[in-house]
mmCIF file of C-alpha atoms and ligand atoms in Angstrom:
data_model
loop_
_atom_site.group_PDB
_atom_site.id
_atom_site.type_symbol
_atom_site.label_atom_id
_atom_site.label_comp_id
_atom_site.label_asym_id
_atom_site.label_seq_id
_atom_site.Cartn_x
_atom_site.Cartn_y
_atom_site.Cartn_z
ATOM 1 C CA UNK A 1 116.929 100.419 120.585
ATOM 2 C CA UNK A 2 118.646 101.799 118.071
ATOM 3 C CA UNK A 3 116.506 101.350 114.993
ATOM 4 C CA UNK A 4 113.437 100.476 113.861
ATOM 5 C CA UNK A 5 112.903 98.180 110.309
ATOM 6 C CA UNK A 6 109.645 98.290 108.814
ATOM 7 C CA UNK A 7 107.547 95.872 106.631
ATOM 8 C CA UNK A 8 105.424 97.877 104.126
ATOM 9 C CA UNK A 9 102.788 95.900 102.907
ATOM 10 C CA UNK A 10 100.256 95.571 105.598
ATOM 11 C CA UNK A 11 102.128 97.926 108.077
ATOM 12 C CA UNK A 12 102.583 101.186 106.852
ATOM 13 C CA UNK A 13 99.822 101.028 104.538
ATOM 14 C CA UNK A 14 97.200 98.368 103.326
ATOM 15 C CA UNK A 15 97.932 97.406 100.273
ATOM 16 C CA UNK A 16 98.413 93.396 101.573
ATOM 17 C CA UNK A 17 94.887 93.612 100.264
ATOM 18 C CA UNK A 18 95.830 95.314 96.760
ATOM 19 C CA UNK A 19 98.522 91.951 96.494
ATOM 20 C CA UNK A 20 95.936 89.623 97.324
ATOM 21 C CA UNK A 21 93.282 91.164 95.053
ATOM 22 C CA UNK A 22 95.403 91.243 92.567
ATOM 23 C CA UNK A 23 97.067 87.269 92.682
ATOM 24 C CA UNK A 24 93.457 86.171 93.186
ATOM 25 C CA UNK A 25 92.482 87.787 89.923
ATOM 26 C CA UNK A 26 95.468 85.570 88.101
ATOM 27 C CA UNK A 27 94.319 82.845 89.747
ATOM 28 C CA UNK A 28 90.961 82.880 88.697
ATOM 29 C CA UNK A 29 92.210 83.020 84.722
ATOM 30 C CA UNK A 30 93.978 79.715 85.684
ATOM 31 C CA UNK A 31 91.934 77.580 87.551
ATOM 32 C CA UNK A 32 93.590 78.444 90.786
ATOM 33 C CA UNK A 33 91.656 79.212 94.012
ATOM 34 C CA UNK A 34 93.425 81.766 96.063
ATOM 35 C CA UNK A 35 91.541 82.555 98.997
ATOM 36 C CA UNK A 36 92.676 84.505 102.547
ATOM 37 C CA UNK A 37 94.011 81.600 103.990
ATOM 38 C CA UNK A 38 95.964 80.656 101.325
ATOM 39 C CA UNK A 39 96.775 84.301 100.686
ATOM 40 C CA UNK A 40 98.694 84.449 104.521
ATOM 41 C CA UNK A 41 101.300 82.277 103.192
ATOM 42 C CA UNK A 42 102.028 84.535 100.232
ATOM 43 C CA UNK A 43 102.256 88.121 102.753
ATOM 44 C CA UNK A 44 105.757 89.029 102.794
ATOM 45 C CA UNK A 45 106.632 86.647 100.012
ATOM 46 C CA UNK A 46 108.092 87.932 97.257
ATOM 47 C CA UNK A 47 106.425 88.168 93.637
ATOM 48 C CA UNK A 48 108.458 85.237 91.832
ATOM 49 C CA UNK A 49 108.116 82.851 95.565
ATOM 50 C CA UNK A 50 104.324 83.839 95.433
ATOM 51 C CA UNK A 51 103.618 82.977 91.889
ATOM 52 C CA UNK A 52 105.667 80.003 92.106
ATOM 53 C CA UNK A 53 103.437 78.810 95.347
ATOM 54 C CA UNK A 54 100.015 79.385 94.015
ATOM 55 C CA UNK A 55 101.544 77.408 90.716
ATOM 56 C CA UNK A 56 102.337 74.528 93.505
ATOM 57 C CA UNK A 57 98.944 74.898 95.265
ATOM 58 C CA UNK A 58 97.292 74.306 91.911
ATOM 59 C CA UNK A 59 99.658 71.738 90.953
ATOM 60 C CA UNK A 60 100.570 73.401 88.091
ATOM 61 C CA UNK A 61 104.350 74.006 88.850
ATOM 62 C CA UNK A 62 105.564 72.251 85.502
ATOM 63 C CA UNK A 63 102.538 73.613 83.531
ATOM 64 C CA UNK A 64 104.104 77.015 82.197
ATOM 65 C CA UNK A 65 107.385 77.810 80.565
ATOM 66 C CA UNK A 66 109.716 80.207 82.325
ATOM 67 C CA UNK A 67 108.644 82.907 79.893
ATOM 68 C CA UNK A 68 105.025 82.276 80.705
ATOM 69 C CA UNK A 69 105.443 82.602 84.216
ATOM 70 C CA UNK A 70 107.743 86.158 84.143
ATOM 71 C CA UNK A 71 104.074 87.123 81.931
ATOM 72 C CA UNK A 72 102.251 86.192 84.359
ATOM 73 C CA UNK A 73 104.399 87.728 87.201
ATOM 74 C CA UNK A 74 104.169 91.006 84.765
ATOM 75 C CA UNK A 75 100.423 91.164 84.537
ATOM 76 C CA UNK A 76 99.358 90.540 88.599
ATOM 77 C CA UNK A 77 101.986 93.772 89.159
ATOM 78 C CA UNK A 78 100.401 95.653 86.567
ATOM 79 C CA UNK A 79 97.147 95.238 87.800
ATOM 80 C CA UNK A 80 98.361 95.591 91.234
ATOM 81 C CA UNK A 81 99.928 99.063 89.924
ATOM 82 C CA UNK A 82 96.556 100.130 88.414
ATOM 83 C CA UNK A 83 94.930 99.469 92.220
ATOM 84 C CA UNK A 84 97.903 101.494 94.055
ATOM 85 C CA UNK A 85 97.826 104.358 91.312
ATOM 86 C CA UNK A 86 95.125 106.644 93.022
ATOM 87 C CA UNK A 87 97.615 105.922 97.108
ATOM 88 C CA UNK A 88 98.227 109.125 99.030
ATOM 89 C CA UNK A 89 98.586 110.000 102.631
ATOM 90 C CA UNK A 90 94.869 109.267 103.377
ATOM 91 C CA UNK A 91 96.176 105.964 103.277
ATOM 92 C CA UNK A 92 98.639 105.361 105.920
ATOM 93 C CA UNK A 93 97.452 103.040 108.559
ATOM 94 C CA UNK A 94 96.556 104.516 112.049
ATOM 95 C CA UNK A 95 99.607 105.477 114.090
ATOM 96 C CA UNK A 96 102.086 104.943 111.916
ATOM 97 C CA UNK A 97 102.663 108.741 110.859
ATOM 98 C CA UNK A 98 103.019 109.161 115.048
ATOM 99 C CA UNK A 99 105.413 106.376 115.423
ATOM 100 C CA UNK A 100 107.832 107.793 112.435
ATOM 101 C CA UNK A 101 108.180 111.248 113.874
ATOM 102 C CA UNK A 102 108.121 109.478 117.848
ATOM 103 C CA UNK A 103 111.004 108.117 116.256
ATOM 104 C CA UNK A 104 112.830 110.761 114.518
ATOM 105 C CA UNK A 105 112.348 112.623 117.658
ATOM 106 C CA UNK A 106 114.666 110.497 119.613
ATOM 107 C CA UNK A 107 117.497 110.206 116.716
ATOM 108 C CA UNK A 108 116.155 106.428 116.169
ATOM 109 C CA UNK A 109 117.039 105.401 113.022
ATOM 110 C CA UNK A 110 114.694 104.199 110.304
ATOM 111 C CA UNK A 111 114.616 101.711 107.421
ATOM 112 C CA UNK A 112 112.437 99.611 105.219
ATOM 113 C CA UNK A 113 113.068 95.984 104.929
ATOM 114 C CA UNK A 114 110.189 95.222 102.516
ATOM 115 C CA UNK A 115 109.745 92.503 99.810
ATOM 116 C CA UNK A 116 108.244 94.530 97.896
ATOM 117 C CA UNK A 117 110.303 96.344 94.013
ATOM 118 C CA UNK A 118 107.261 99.187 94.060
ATOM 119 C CA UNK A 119 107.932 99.914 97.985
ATOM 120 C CA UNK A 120 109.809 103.112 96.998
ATOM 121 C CA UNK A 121 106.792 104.140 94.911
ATOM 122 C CA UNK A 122 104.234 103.689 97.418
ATOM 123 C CA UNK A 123 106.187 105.632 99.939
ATOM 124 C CA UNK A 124 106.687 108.417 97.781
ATOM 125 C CA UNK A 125 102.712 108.394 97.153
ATOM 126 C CA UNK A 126 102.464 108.018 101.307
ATOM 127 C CA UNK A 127 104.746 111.215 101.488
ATOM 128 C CA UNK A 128 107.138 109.357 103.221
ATOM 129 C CA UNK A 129 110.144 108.922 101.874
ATOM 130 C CA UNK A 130 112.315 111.205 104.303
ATOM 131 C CA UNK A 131 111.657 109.325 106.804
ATOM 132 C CA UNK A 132 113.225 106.250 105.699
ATOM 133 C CA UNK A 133 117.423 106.543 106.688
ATOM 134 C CA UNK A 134 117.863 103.093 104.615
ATOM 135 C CA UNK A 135 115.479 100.940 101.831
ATOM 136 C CA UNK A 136 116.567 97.892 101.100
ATOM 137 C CA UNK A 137 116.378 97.014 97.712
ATOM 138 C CA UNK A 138 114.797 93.508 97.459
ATOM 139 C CA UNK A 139 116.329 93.189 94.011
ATOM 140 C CA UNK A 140 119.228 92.991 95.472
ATOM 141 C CA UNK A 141 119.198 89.794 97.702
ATOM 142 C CA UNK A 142 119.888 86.236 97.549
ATOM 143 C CA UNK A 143 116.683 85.053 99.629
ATOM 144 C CA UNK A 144 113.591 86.380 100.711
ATOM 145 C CA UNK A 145 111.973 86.432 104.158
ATOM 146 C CA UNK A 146 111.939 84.185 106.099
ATOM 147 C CA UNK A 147 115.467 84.491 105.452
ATOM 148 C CA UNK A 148 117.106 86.697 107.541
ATOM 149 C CA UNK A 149 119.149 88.606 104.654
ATOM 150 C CA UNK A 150 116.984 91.810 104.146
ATOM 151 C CA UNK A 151 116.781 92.731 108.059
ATOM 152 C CA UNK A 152 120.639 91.960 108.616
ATOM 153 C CA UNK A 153 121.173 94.005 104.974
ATOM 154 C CA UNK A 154 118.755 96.696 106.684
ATOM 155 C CA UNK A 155 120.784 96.714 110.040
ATOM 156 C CA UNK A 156 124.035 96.621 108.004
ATOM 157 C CA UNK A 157 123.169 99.500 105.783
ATOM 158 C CA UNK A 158 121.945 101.932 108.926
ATOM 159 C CA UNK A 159 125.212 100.771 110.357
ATOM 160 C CA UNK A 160 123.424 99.315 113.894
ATOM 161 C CA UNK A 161 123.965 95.697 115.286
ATOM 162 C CA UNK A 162 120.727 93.206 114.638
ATOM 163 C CA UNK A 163 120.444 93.096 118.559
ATOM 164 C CA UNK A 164 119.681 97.185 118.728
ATOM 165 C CA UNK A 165 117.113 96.803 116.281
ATOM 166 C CA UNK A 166 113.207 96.276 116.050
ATOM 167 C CA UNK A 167 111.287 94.784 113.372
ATOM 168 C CA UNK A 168 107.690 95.585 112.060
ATOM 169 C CA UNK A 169 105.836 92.578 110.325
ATOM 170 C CA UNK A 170 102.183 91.758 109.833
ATOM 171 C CA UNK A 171 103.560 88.167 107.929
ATOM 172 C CA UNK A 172 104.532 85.231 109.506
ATOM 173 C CA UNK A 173 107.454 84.817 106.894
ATOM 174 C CA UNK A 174 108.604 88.275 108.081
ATOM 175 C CA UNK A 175 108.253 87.273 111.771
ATOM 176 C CA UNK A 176 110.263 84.373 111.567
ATOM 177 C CA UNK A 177 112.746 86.379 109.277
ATOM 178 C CA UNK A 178 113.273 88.761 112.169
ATOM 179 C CA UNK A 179 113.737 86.201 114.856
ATOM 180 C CA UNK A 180 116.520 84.777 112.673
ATOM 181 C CA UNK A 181 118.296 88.319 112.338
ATOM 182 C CA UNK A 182 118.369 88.300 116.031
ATOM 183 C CA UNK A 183 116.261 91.003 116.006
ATOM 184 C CA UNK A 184 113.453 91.800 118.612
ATOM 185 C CA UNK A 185 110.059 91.680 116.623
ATOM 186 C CA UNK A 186 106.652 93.204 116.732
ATOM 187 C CA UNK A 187 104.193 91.412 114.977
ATOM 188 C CA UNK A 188 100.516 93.335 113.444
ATOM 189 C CA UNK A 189 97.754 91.247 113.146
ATOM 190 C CA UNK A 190 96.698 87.841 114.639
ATOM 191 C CA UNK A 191 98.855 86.134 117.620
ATOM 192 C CA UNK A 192 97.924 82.511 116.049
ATOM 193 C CA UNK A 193 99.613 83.409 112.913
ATOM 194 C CA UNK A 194 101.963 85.851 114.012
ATOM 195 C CA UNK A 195 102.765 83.758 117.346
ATOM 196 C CA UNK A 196 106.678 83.755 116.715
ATOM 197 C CA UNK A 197 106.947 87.393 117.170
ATOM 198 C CA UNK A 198 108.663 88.946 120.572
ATOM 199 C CA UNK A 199 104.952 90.789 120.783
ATOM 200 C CA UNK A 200 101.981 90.857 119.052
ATOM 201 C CA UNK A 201 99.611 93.949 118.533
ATOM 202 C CA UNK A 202 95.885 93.797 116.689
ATOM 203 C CA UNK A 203 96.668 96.316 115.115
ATOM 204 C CA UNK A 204 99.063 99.403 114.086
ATOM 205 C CA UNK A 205 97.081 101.892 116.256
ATOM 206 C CA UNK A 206 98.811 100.407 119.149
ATOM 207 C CA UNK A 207 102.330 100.403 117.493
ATOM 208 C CA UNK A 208 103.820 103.462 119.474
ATOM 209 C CA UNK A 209 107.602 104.176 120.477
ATOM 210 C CA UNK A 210 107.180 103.780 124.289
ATOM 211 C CA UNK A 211 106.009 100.364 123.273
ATOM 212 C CA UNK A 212 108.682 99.360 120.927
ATOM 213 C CA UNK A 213 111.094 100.633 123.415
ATOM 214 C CA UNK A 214 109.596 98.447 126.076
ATOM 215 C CA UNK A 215 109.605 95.497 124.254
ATOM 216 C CA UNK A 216 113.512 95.773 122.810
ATOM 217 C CA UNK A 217 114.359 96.831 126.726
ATOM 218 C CA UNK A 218 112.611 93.093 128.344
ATOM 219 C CA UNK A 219 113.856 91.291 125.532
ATOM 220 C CA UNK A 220 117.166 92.652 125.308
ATOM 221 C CA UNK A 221 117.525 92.454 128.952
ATOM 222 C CA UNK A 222 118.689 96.409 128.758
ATOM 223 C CA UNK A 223 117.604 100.102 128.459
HETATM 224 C C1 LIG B 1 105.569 91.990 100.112
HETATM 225 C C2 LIG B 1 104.118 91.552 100.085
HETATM 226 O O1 LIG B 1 105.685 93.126 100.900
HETATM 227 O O2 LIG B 1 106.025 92.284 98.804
HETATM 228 C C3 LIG B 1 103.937 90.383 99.138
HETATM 229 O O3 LIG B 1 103.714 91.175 101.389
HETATM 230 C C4 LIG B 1 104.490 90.747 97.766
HETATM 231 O O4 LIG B 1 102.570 90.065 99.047
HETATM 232 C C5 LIG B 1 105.941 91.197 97.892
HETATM 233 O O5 LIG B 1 104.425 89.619 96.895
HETATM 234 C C6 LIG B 1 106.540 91.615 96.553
HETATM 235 O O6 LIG B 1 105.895 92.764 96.097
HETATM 236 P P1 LIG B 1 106.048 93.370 94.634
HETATM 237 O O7 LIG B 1 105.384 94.717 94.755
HETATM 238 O O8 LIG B 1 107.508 93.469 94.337
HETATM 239 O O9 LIG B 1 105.336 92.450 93.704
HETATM 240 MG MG1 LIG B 2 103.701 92.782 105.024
#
């Protein structure tokens, strides 16, 4: 295992919750019911894809002009900005800080692969930007996840083959993103919904290097 690629949203830190706050508050100005299932198939998705999905799931996809829709876009980030304003280290999930310096430790390289244009701001609120050897901008990309593109950008950028890398996702979009990088994955969260990954964890307490190295080394076939 050379490298590691890491989801944000609902790895490093919570804010999965912040996005889904913050789309269910849209949807409630237009008559669209957003609740947590629902919400699973927007994780990982990015803000256009999940605005155009609740617009489907409403059946509203012809309803708004393309104007109204970058407004609407604009307003659920703002409020999801206000929610993320008052982010600081308190508010990195269990483990994680352990895992990044595990990693540094052992010259194992680092990068984000998140959907997500304020990722860069939230990991500068984290305090931890120097972690990161790579971000991928998601501005940048053709497709989102579950296209493979922003892993095999990720990989590309740190200069490591897909197959020497491990992925982080708590989405199933993200999972199956992974697996089509030809990456080894670790899913957070549920093993029915995350059931594609290589291995599944509750939670990111258990995410630690020994295990990410185990998992790469059995499904790699190599140490
Ligand atoms: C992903 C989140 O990380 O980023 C999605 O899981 C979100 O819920 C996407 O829509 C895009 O985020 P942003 O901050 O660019 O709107
Ligand atoms: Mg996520």
């Amino acid at each position: 295992m050379k490298a590691v690629l890491f989801d944000l949203d609902g790895v490093i830190t919570d804010t999965a919750v912040y996005h889904y706050h913050a789309w269910k508050a849209l949807g409630e100005k237009i008559g669209i019911e957003i609740d947590e299932e629902f919400n699973e198939e927007l994780k990982g998705v990015s803000r256009t894809d999940s605005l155009n999905r609740i617009l489907a799931k409403g059946n509203k996809e012809e309803a708004y002009s393309q104007t109204e829709k970058e407004t609407m876009a604009a307003e659920k980030n703002e409020l999801y900005k206000t929610m993320i304003e008052e982010m600081s280290p308190k508010d990195i999930l269990p483990g994680i800080k352990a895992l990044l310096d595990g990693l540094k430790e052992r010259n194992i390289l680092i990068g984000l692969a998140s959907a997500s244009q304020n990722g860069p701001t939230i990991l500068e609120k984290l305090q931890l930007t120097d972690y990161f050897d790579e971000i991928v901008d998601p501005a940048k990309l053709k497709a989102g996840k579950p296209d493979p593109e922003i892993f095999l950008t990720g990989a590309k950028d740190l200069g490591v083959k897909p197959q020497d890398c491990v992925g982080v996702e708590d989405a199933a979009a993200g999972v199956e993103a992974i697996a089509a990088a030809d990456m080894v994955s670790v899913g957070v969260g549920d093993a029915d919904t995350l059931g594609k990954a290589t291995k599944v964890v509750p939670e990111t307490g258990a995410l630690t290097v020994e295990l990410l190295e185990e998992v790469w080394s059995e499904a790699v076939g190599r140490s």
